[in-house]
Amino acid sequence: MATTPTFDPMSYMSKLQTNGKIRVGTQEDNTPFSVKIPTTSKWEGFDVDVARELAKAIFGSAADPDAFIEYVPVVSATRIPSLTDGKADVIIKTFTITEERKQQIDFSDVYFITGQRILVKKDNTTIKEAADLAGKTVCAQKGSTSEQNMTKATDGKAKPLLLDSYPACLLALQQGQVDAVSTDETILFGLVKQDPNTKIVGKPFSDEPYGIGMKKDSGGDRKGFVAFMNTWVGQLISSGTWAKLYEKHITPVSNDKKQTPKG
């Protein structure tokens, strides 16, 4: 019989057990990472299953992990505020680790690595790489690293249109409001699956290491949490669970089996 893990009574993991839940910030429409199915209100995706594995590590694996998860819908711009305002315990949402963000919150070790590319309509023959975005209107998500990467890659010559979600960016592309969408390759895979009349072009022009976001410790209120998370991420990878989740959610849209990040 599965037992509930035991933690230092002063640790944040013990506090979560006492609360009976962990509040996970993730996005409702971020295929293939996190999607809330409208008809069932059930969550699916790579990041969602990562959250479920985390719940098992804290609360035990005897019950449905969703019984211990409160999903908190976020978009890129609300990830950090959701942590600092105490609305979420963790953010598991294609969250690139940057030095700037590390000034505000803590991150786990890297659990996913990707790079930024470009999505265009299938009949587009003029945009083939990042340099071709100069003078073009390009959609990215508010509060993401995508705009900064695009600005750097085009010497500030691209015209960004910032929206709240990538499905909104896809719609803008379909309606001719933008020439391209640019973000992490794995997110673009999900958009191509939604609209086969689009294609991904160019080589990756950034490195996007994802981590799990956490509020910084203040007076011991997050005792042991970062160390626990890092150990758990390593186990997620070394156990083979990470690879199974990748093949379940990412391979169907990317047709590849990527090497896991080092745990």
PDB file of C-alpha atoms in Angstrom:
ATOM      1  CA  MET A   1       0.000   0.000   0.000  1.00  0.00           C
ATOM      2  CA  ALA A   2       1.311   3.454  -0.910  1.00  0.00           C
ATOM      3  CA  THR A   3       2.108   5.684   2.033  1.00  0.00           C
ATOM      4  CA  THR A   4       2.154   9.444   2.384  1.00  0.00           C
ATOM      5  CA  PRO A   5       5.720  10.834   2.229  1.00  0.00           C
ATOM      6  CA  THR A   6       7.121  12.199   5.491  1.00  0.00           C
ATOM      7  CA  PHE A   7       8.772  15.629   5.622  1.00  0.00           C
ATOM      8  CA  ASP A   8      10.317  17.918   8.225  1.00  0.00           C
ATOM      9  CA  PRO A   9       7.290  19.423  10.049  1.00  0.00           C
ATOM     10  CA  MET A  10       8.731  22.904   9.413  1.00  0.00           C
ATOM     11  CA  SER A  11       9.132  22.350   5.669  1.00  0.00           C
ATOM     12  CA  TYR A  12       6.900  23.802   2.975  1.00  0.00           C
ATOM     13  CA  MET A  13       6.081  20.291   1.772  1.00  0.00           C
ATOM     14  CA  SER A  14       4.646  19.504   5.214  1.00  0.00           C
ATOM     15  CA  LYS A  15       2.642  22.725   5.052  1.00  0.00           C
ATOM     16  CA  LEU A  16       1.214  21.673   1.692  1.00  0.00           C
ATOM     17  CA  GLN A  17       0.241  18.306   3.158  1.00  0.00           C
ATOM     18  CA  THR A  18      -1.554  20.096   5.994  1.00  0.00           C
ATOM     19  CA  ASN A  19      -3.367  22.282   3.472  1.00  0.00           C
ATOM     20  CA  GLY A  20      -4.333  19.159   1.554  1.00  0.00           C
ATOM     21  CA  LYS A  21      -3.523  20.642  -1.833  1.00  0.00           C
ATOM     22  CA  ILE A  22      -0.924  22.318  -4.020  1.00  0.00           C
ATOM     23  CA  ARG A  23      -1.948  25.284  -6.163  1.00  0.00           C
ATOM     24  CA  VAL A  24      -0.451  24.887  -9.629  1.00  0.00           C
ATOM     25  CA  GLY A  25      -0.371  27.848 -11.997  1.00  0.00           C
ATOM     26  CA  THR A  26      -0.595  26.812 -15.646  1.00  0.00           C
ATOM     27  CA  GLN A  27      -2.276  27.967 -18.859  1.00  0.00           C
ATOM     28  CA  GLU A  28      -5.658  26.813 -20.162  1.00  0.00           C
ATOM     29  CA  ASP A  29      -4.780  26.849 -23.881  1.00  0.00           C
ATOM     30  CA  ASN A  30      -1.093  26.041 -24.278  1.00  0.00           C
ATOM     31  CA  THR A  31      -1.057  22.837 -26.375  1.00  0.00           C
ATOM     32  CA  PRO A  32       0.756  20.429 -25.944  1.00  0.00           C
ATOM     33  CA  PHE A  33       1.773  21.544 -22.448  1.00  0.00           C
ATOM     34  CA  SER A  34      -1.459  22.489 -20.717  1.00  0.00           C
ATOM     35  CA  VAL A  35      -5.051  22.560 -21.895  1.00  0.00           C
ATOM     36  CA  LYS A  36      -8.314  22.727 -19.993  1.00  0.00           C
ATOM     37  CA  ILE A  37     -10.858  20.673 -21.944  1.00  0.00           C
ATOM     38  CA  PRO A  38     -14.015  22.857 -22.143  1.00  0.00           C
ATOM     39  CA  THR A  39     -16.465  19.953 -22.215  1.00  0.00           C
ATOM     40  CA  THR A  40     -15.067  18.156 -19.162  1.00  0.00           C
ATOM     41  CA  SER A  41     -13.067  20.885 -17.330  1.00  0.00           C
ATOM     42  CA  LYS A  42     -10.284  18.294 -17.105  1.00  0.00           C
ATOM     43  CA  TRP A  43      -6.687  19.371 -17.625  1.00  0.00           C
ATOM     44  CA  GLU A  44      -4.296  17.653 -20.033  1.00  0.00           C
ATOM     45  CA  GLY A  45      -0.752  18.153 -21.318  1.00  0.00           C
ATOM     46  CA  PHE A  46       2.929  17.664 -20.539  1.00  0.00           C
ATOM     47  CA  ASP A  47       3.101  20.331 -17.824  1.00  0.00           C
ATOM     48  CA  VAL A  48      -0.172  19.083 -16.329  1.00  0.00           C
ATOM     49  CA  ASP A  49       1.209  15.562 -16.017  1.00  0.00           C
ATOM     50  CA  VAL A  50       4.405  16.985 -14.498  1.00  0.00           C
ATOM     51  CA  ALA A  51       2.180  18.675 -11.903  1.00  0.00           C
ATOM     52  CA  ARG A  52       0.461  15.356 -11.209  1.00  0.00           C
ATOM     53  CA  GLU A  53       3.822  13.662 -10.649  1.00  0.00           C
ATOM     54  CA  LEU A  54       4.724  16.460  -8.229  1.00  0.00           C
ATOM     55  CA  ALA A  55       1.467  15.953  -6.335  1.00  0.00           C
ATOM     56  CA  LYS A  56       2.278  12.241  -5.998  1.00  0.00           C
ATOM     57  CA  ALA A  57       5.722  13.093  -4.596  1.00  0.00           C
ATOM     58  CA  ILE A  58       4.174  15.305  -1.910  1.00  0.00           C
ATOM     59  CA  PHE A  59       0.884  13.598  -1.086  1.00  0.00           C
ATOM     60  CA  GLY A  60       1.580   9.986  -2.067  1.00  0.00           C
ATOM     61  CA  SER A  61       0.475   7.967  -5.064  1.00  0.00           C
ATOM     62  CA  ALA A  62      -2.492   6.080  -3.592  1.00  0.00           C
ATOM     63  CA  ALA A  63      -5.154   8.527  -4.804  1.00  0.00           C
ATOM     64  CA  ASP A  64      -5.896  10.488  -7.975  1.00  0.00           C
ATOM     65  CA  PRO A  65      -3.290  13.294  -7.933  1.00  0.00           C
ATOM     66  CA  ASP A  66      -5.914  15.765  -9.176  1.00  0.00           C
ATOM     67  CA  ALA A  67      -7.573  15.397  -5.768  1.00  0.00           C
ATOM     68  CA  PHE A  68      -4.602  17.322  -4.358  1.00  0.00           C
ATOM     69  CA  ILE A  69      -4.193  19.920  -7.135  1.00  0.00           C
ATOM     70  CA  GLU A  70      -5.930  23.270  -7.446  1.00  0.00           C
ATOM     71  CA  TYR A  71      -5.256  24.503 -10.970  1.00  0.00           C
ATOM     72  CA  VAL A  72      -4.741  28.269 -11.150  1.00  0.00           C
ATOM     73  CA  PRO A  73      -5.115  29.591 -14.723  1.00  0.00           C
ATOM     74  CA  VAL A  74      -2.252  31.914 -15.697  1.00  0.00           C
ATOM     75  CA  VAL A  75      -0.790  33.473 -18.830  1.00  0.00           C
ATOM     76  CA  SER A  76       2.833  34.493 -19.288  1.00  0.00           C
ATOM     77  CA  ALA A  77       2.345  37.976 -17.838  1.00  0.00           C
ATOM     78  CA  THR A  78       0.627  36.694 -14.675  1.00  0.00           C
ATOM     79  CA  ARG A  79       3.039  33.891 -13.778  1.00  0.00           C
ATOM     80  CA  ILE A  80       5.285  35.855 -11.430  1.00  0.00           C
ATOM     81  CA  PRO A  81       2.458  37.911  -9.834  1.00  0.00           C
ATOM     82  CA  SER A  82       0.574  34.675  -9.118  1.00  0.00           C
ATOM     83  CA  LEU A  83       3.549  33.540  -7.044  1.00  0.00           C
ATOM     84  CA  THR A  84       4.413  36.811  -5.337  1.00  0.00           C
ATOM     85  CA  ASP A  85       0.752  37.509  -4.517  1.00  0.00           C
ATOM     86  CA  GLY A  86       0.339  34.057  -2.990  1.00  0.00           C
ATOM     87  CA  LYS A  87      -2.213  32.763  -5.496  1.00  0.00           C
ATOM     88  CA  ALA A  88      -0.106  29.776  -6.605  1.00  0.00           C
ATOM     89  CA  ASP A  89       2.458  27.546  -4.906  1.00  0.00           C
ATOM     90  CA  VAL A  90       4.227  26.651  -8.149  1.00  0.00           C
ATOM     91  CA  ILE A  91       4.104  27.728 -11.783  1.00  0.00           C
ATOM     92  CA  ILE A  92       4.444  24.876 -14.271  1.00  0.00           C
ATOM     93  CA  LYS A  93       3.907  26.627 -17.588  1.00  0.00           C
ATOM     94  CA  THR A  94       6.676  26.714 -20.228  1.00  0.00           C
ATOM     95  CA  PHE A  95       8.555  29.057 -17.865  1.00  0.00           C
ATOM     96  CA  THR A  96      12.005  30.004 -19.194  1.00  0.00           C
ATOM     97  CA  ILE A  97      14.637  30.515 -16.510  1.00  0.00           C
ATOM     98  CA  THR A  98      16.284  33.949 -16.851  1.00  0.00           C
ATOM     99  CA  GLU A  99      18.558  35.958 -14.568  1.00  0.00           C
ATOM    100  CA  GLU A 100      15.993  38.763 -14.479  1.00  0.00           C
ATOM    101  CA  ARG A 101      13.235  36.437 -13.318  1.00  0.00           C
ATOM    102  CA  LYS A 102      15.540  34.835 -10.732  1.00  0.00           C
ATOM    103  CA  GLN A 103      15.717  38.222  -9.024  1.00  0.00           C
ATOM    104  CA  GLN A 104      11.998  37.952  -8.295  1.00  0.00           C
ATOM    105  CA  ILE A 105      11.313  34.234  -7.796  1.00  0.00           C
ATOM    106  CA  ASP A 106      13.067  30.895  -7.381  1.00  0.00           C
ATOM    107  CA  PHE A 107      13.262  28.210 -10.052  1.00  0.00           C
ATOM    108  CA  SER A 108      13.752  24.479  -9.910  1.00  0.00           C
ATOM    109  CA  ASP A 109      16.464  22.861 -11.964  1.00  0.00           C
ATOM    110  CA  VAL A 110      15.758  22.649 -15.704  1.00  0.00           C
ATOM    111  CA  TYR A 111      13.083  20.112 -16.633  1.00  0.00           C
ATOM    112  CA  PHE A 112      12.657  20.947 -20.335  1.00  0.00           C
ATOM    113  CA  ILE A 113      14.801  22.581 -23.033  1.00  0.00           C
ATOM    114  CA  THR A 114      13.616  24.040 -26.315  1.00  0.00           C
ATOM    115  CA  GLY A 115      14.403  26.964 -28.636  1.00  0.00           C
ATOM    116  CA  GLN A 116      12.501  29.737 -30.394  1.00  0.00           C
ATOM    117  CA  ARG A 117      11.433  29.392 -34.040  1.00  0.00           C
ATOM    118  CA  ILE A 118       8.895  30.951 -36.429  1.00  0.00           C
ATOM    119  CA  LEU A 119       5.409  29.972 -37.586  1.00  0.00           C
ATOM    120  CA  VAL A 120       4.047  31.237 -40.920  1.00  0.00           C
ATOM    121  CA  LYS A 121       1.288  30.309 -43.354  1.00  0.00           C
ATOM    122  CA  LYS A 122       2.179  27.326 -45.502  1.00  0.00           C
ATOM    123  CA  ASP A 123       2.253  29.399 -48.702  1.00  0.00           C
ATOM    124  CA  ASN A 124       4.670  31.968 -47.236  1.00  0.00           C
ATOM    125  CA  THR A 125       7.954  31.962 -49.185  1.00  0.00           C
ATOM    126  CA  THR A 126       9.544  35.177 -47.896  1.00  0.00           C
ATOM    127  CA  ILE A 127      10.144  34.299 -44.235  1.00  0.00           C
ATOM    128  CA  LYS A 128      12.723  31.547 -43.858  1.00  0.00           C
ATOM    129  CA  GLU A 129      14.741  32.610 -40.819  1.00  0.00           C
ATOM    130  CA  ALA A 130      14.768  35.160 -37.996  1.00  0.00           C
ATOM    131  CA  ALA A 131      16.487  37.872 -40.054  1.00  0.00           C
ATOM    132  CA  ASP A 132      13.538  37.813 -42.468  1.00  0.00           C
ATOM    133  CA  LEU A 133      11.247  39.097 -39.697  1.00  0.00           C
ATOM    134  CA  ALA A 134      12.715  42.600 -40.067  1.00  0.00           C
ATOM    135  CA  GLY A 135       9.899  44.939 -41.044  1.00  0.00           C
ATOM    136  CA  LYS A 136       7.303  42.210 -40.482  1.00  0.00           C
ATOM    137  CA  THR A 137       4.530  42.129 -37.872  1.00  0.00           C
ATOM    138  CA  VAL A 138       5.133  39.200 -35.555  1.00  0.00           C
ATOM    139  CA  CYS A 139       2.905  37.919 -32.757  1.00  0.00           C
ATOM    140  CA  ALA A 140       4.217  36.789 -29.379  1.00  0.00           C
ATOM    141  CA  GLN A 141       2.728  36.384 -25.933  1.00  0.00           C
ATOM    142  CA  LYS A 142       2.774  39.222 -23.420  1.00  0.00           C
ATOM    143  CA  GLY A 143       5.277  38.692 -20.619  1.00  0.00           C
ATOM    144  CA  SER A 144       7.244  36.000 -22.477  1.00  0.00           C
ATOM    145  CA  THR A 145      10.911  35.905 -23.497  1.00  0.00           C
ATOM    146  CA  SER A 146       9.817  35.556 -27.131  1.00  0.00           C
ATOM    147  CA  GLU A 147       9.560  39.295 -27.789  1.00  0.00           C
ATOM    148  CA  GLN A 148      13.051  39.942 -26.374  1.00  0.00           C
ATOM    149  CA  ASN A 149      14.551  37.124 -28.442  1.00  0.00           C
ATOM    150  CA  MET A 150      12.813  38.371 -31.579  1.00  0.00           C
ATOM    151  CA  THR A 151      14.001  41.939 -30.997  1.00  0.00           C
ATOM    152  CA  LYS A 152      17.571  40.719 -30.530  1.00  0.00           C
ATOM    153  CA  ALA A 153      17.475  38.448 -33.591  1.00  0.00           C
ATOM    154  CA  THR A 154      16.176  41.240 -35.857  1.00  0.00           C
ATOM    155  CA  ASP A 155      18.109  44.157 -34.325  1.00  0.00           C
ATOM    156  CA  GLY A 156      14.789  45.627 -33.253  1.00  0.00           C
ATOM    157  CA  LYS A 157      13.415  45.716 -36.803  1.00  0.00           C
ATOM    158  CA  ALA A 158      10.451  43.366 -36.291  1.00  0.00           C
ATOM    159  CA  LYS A 159       7.084  44.854 -35.330  1.00  0.00           C
ATOM    160  CA  PRO A 160       5.756  42.901 -32.346  1.00  0.00           C
ATOM    161  CA  LEU A 161       2.067  42.334 -31.682  1.00  0.00           C
ATOM    162  CA  LEU A 162       1.715  41.080 -28.112  1.00  0.00           C
ATOM    163  CA  LEU A 163      -1.375  39.055 -27.214  1.00  0.00           C
ATOM    164  CA  ASP A 164      -2.442  37.044 -24.162  1.00  0.00           C
ATOM    165  CA  SER A 165      -2.163  33.578 -25.715  1.00  0.00           C
ATOM    166  CA  TYR A 166      -0.717  31.721 -28.684  1.00  0.00           C
ATOM    167  CA  PRO A 167      -4.131  30.562 -29.919  1.00  0.00           C
ATOM    168  CA  ALA A 168      -4.874  34.301 -30.200  1.00  0.00           C
ATOM    169  CA  CYS A 169      -1.625  34.707 -32.148  1.00  0.00           C
ATOM    170  CA  LEU A 170      -2.615  31.844 -34.446  1.00  0.00           C
ATOM    171  CA  LEU A 171      -5.947  33.535 -35.123  1.00  0.00           C
ATOM    172  CA  ALA A 172      -4.131  36.799 -35.915  1.00  0.00           C
ATOM    173  CA  LEU A 173      -1.952  34.895 -38.410  1.00  0.00           C
ATOM    174  CA  GLN A 174      -4.975  33.230 -40.002  1.00  0.00           C
ATOM    175  CA  GLN A 175      -6.734  36.589 -40.352  1.00  0.00           C
ATOM    176  CA  GLY A 176      -3.697  38.287 -41.876  1.00  0.00           C
ATOM    177  CA  GLN A 177      -3.121  40.653 -38.959  1.00  0.00           C
ATOM    178  CA  VAL A 178       0.446  39.397 -38.567  1.00  0.00           C
ATOM    179  CA  ASP A 179       3.045  37.901 -40.885  1.00  0.00           C
ATOM    180  CA  ALA A 180       4.328  35.345 -38.393  1.00  0.00           C
ATOM    181  CA  VAL A 181       4.159  33.974 -34.868  1.00  0.00           C
ATOM    182  CA  SER A 182       7.368  33.375 -32.955  1.00  0.00           C
ATOM    183  CA  THR A 183       7.857  31.433 -29.743  1.00  0.00           C
ATOM    184  CA  ASP A 184       9.291  28.194 -28.409  1.00  0.00           C
ATOM    185  CA  GLU A 185       9.392  25.438 -31.005  1.00  0.00           C
ATOM    186  CA  THR A 186       7.371  22.996 -28.910  1.00  0.00           C
ATOM    187  CA  ILE A 187       4.503  25.483 -28.546  1.00  0.00           C
ATOM    188  CA  LEU A 188       4.563  26.049 -32.316  1.00  0.00           C
ATOM    189  CA  PHE A 189       4.252  22.279 -32.836  1.00  0.00           C
ATOM    190  CA  GLY A 190       0.920  22.490 -31.035  1.00  0.00           C
ATOM    191  CA  LEU A 191      -0.243  25.355 -33.257  1.00  0.00           C
ATOM    192  CA  VAL A 192       0.637  23.450 -36.438  1.00  0.00           C
ATOM    193  CA  LYS A 193      -1.440  20.550 -35.173  1.00  0.00           C
ATOM    194  CA  GLN A 194      -4.360  22.973 -34.762  1.00  0.00           C
ATOM    195  CA  ASP A 195      -3.851  24.447 -38.240  1.00  0.00           C
ATOM    196  CA  PRO A 196      -2.088  22.260 -40.841  1.00  0.00           C
ATOM    197  CA  ASN A 197      -2.067  25.257 -43.212  1.00  0.00           C
ATOM    198  CA  THR A 198       0.856  26.646 -41.228  1.00  0.00           C
ATOM    199  CA  LYS A 199       4.509  25.613 -41.070  1.00  0.00           C
ATOM    200  CA  ILE A 200       7.534  26.154 -38.853  1.00  0.00           C
ATOM    201  CA  VAL A 201      10.602  27.719 -40.465  1.00  0.00           C
ATOM    202  CA  GLY A 202      14.164  28.637 -39.555  1.00  0.00           C
ATOM    203  CA  LYS A 203      16.625  27.201 -37.088  1.00  0.00           C
ATOM    204  CA  PRO A 204      16.142  27.822 -33.344  1.00  0.00           C
ATOM    205  CA  PHE A 205      17.575  31.225 -32.435  1.00  0.00           C
ATOM    206  CA  SER A 206      17.414  30.977 -28.648  1.00  0.00           C
ATOM    207  CA  ASP A 207      17.814  28.514 -25.808  1.00  0.00           C
ATOM    208  CA  GLU A 208      14.742  28.181 -23.588  1.00  0.00           C
ATOM    209  CA  PRO A 209      15.410  26.148 -20.427  1.00  0.00           C
ATOM    210  CA  TYR A 210      12.155  25.666 -18.518  1.00  0.00           C
ATOM    211  CA  GLY A 211      12.023  25.550 -14.733  1.00  0.00           C
ATOM    212  CA  ILE A 212       9.236  25.342 -12.185  1.00  0.00           C
ATOM    213  CA  GLY A 213       8.642  28.729 -10.565  1.00  0.00           C
ATOM    214  CA  MET A 214       8.308  29.198  -6.802  1.00  0.00           C
ATOM    215  CA  LYS A 215       7.962  32.169  -4.471  1.00  0.00           C
ATOM    216  CA  LYS A 216      11.226  33.082  -2.765  1.00  0.00           C
ATOM    217  CA  ASP A 217      11.655  31.985   0.851  1.00  0.00           C
ATOM    218  CA  SER A 218      10.850  34.723   3.369  1.00  0.00           C
ATOM    219  CA  GLY A 219      11.639  34.048   7.005  1.00  0.00           C
ATOM    220  CA  GLY A 220      11.603  30.297   6.456  1.00  0.00           C
ATOM    221  CA  ASP A 221       8.098  30.161   4.959  1.00  0.00           C
ATOM    222  CA  ARG A 222       9.353  28.053   2.028  1.00  0.00           C
ATOM    223  CA  LYS A 223      11.804  25.917   3.994  1.00  0.00           C
ATOM    224  CA  GLY A 224      13.354  23.108   1.979  1.00  0.00           C
ATOM    225  CA  PHE A 225      11.126  23.619  -1.053  1.00  0.00           C
ATOM    226  CA  VAL A 226      13.745  24.426  -3.710  1.00  0.00           C
ATOM    227  CA  ALA A 227      16.020  21.577  -2.595  1.00  0.00           C
ATOM    228  CA  PHE A 228      13.073  19.169  -2.617  1.00  0.00           C
ATOM    229  CA  MET A 229      12.001  20.327  -6.077  1.00  0.00           C
ATOM    230  CA  ASN A 230      15.484  19.919  -7.519  1.00  0.00           C
ATOM    231  CA  THR A 231      15.812  16.390  -6.130  1.00  0.00           C
ATOM    232  CA  TRP A 232      12.372  15.525  -7.454  1.00  0.00           C
ATOM    233  CA  VAL A 233      13.104  16.925 -10.958  1.00  0.00           C
ATOM    234  CA  GLY A 234      16.239  14.779 -11.072  1.00  0.00           C
ATOM    235  CA  GLN A 235      14.221  11.708 -10.109  1.00  0.00           C
ATOM    236  CA  LEU A 236      11.512  12.527 -12.656  1.00  0.00           C
ATOM    237  CA  ILE A 237      14.161  12.437 -15.368  1.00  0.00           C
ATOM    238  CA  SER A 238      16.318   9.534 -14.133  1.00  0.00           C
ATOM    239  CA  SER A 239      13.308   7.277 -13.491  1.00  0.00           C
ATOM    240  CA  GLY A 240      12.218   7.425 -17.128  1.00  0.00           C
ATOM    241  CA  THR A 241       8.932   9.134 -16.255  1.00  0.00           C
ATOM    242  CA  TRP A 242       9.989  12.325 -18.073  1.00  0.00           C
ATOM    243  CA  ALA A 243      10.618  10.378 -21.290  1.00  0.00           C
ATOM    244  CA  LYS A 244       7.218   8.679 -21.035  1.00  0.00           C
ATOM    245  CA  LEU A 245       5.498  12.066 -20.645  1.00  0.00           C
ATOM    246  CA  TYR A 246       7.475  13.465 -23.588  1.00  0.00           C
ATOM    247  CA  GLU A 247       6.464  10.587 -25.836  1.00  0.00           C
ATOM    248  CA  LYS A 248       2.843  10.918 -24.683  1.00  0.00           C
ATOM    249  CA  HIS A 249       2.453  14.655 -25.250  1.00  0.00           C
ATOM    250  CA  ILE A 250       5.322  16.085 -27.343  1.00  0.00           C
ATOM    251  CA  THR A 251       6.245  13.322 -29.791  1.00  0.00           C
ATOM    252  CA  PRO A 252       2.749  13.211 -31.402  1.00  0.00           C
ATOM    253  CA  VAL A 253       3.093  16.859 -32.472  1.00  0.00           C
ATOM    254  CA  SER A 254       6.865  16.979 -33.071  1.00  0.00           C
ATOM    255  CA  ASN A 255       7.559  13.451 -34.387  1.00  0.00           C
ATOM    256  CA  ASP A 256      10.773  13.309 -32.373  1.00  0.00           C
ATOM    257  CA  LYS A 257      12.075  11.683 -29.217  1.00  0.00           C
ATOM    258  CA  LYS A 258      14.197  14.330 -27.569  1.00  0.00           C
ATOM    259  CA  GLN A 259      17.054  13.726 -25.175  1.00  0.00           C
ATOM    260  CA  THR A 260      16.033  14.500 -21.621  1.00  0.00           C
ATOM    261  CA  PRO A 261      17.679  17.407 -19.791  1.00  0.00           C
ATOM    262  CA  LYS A 262      20.268  16.259 -17.289  1.00  0.00           C
ATOM    263  CA  GLY A 263      18.676  15.757 -13.900  1.00  0.00           C
TER     264      GLY A 263
END
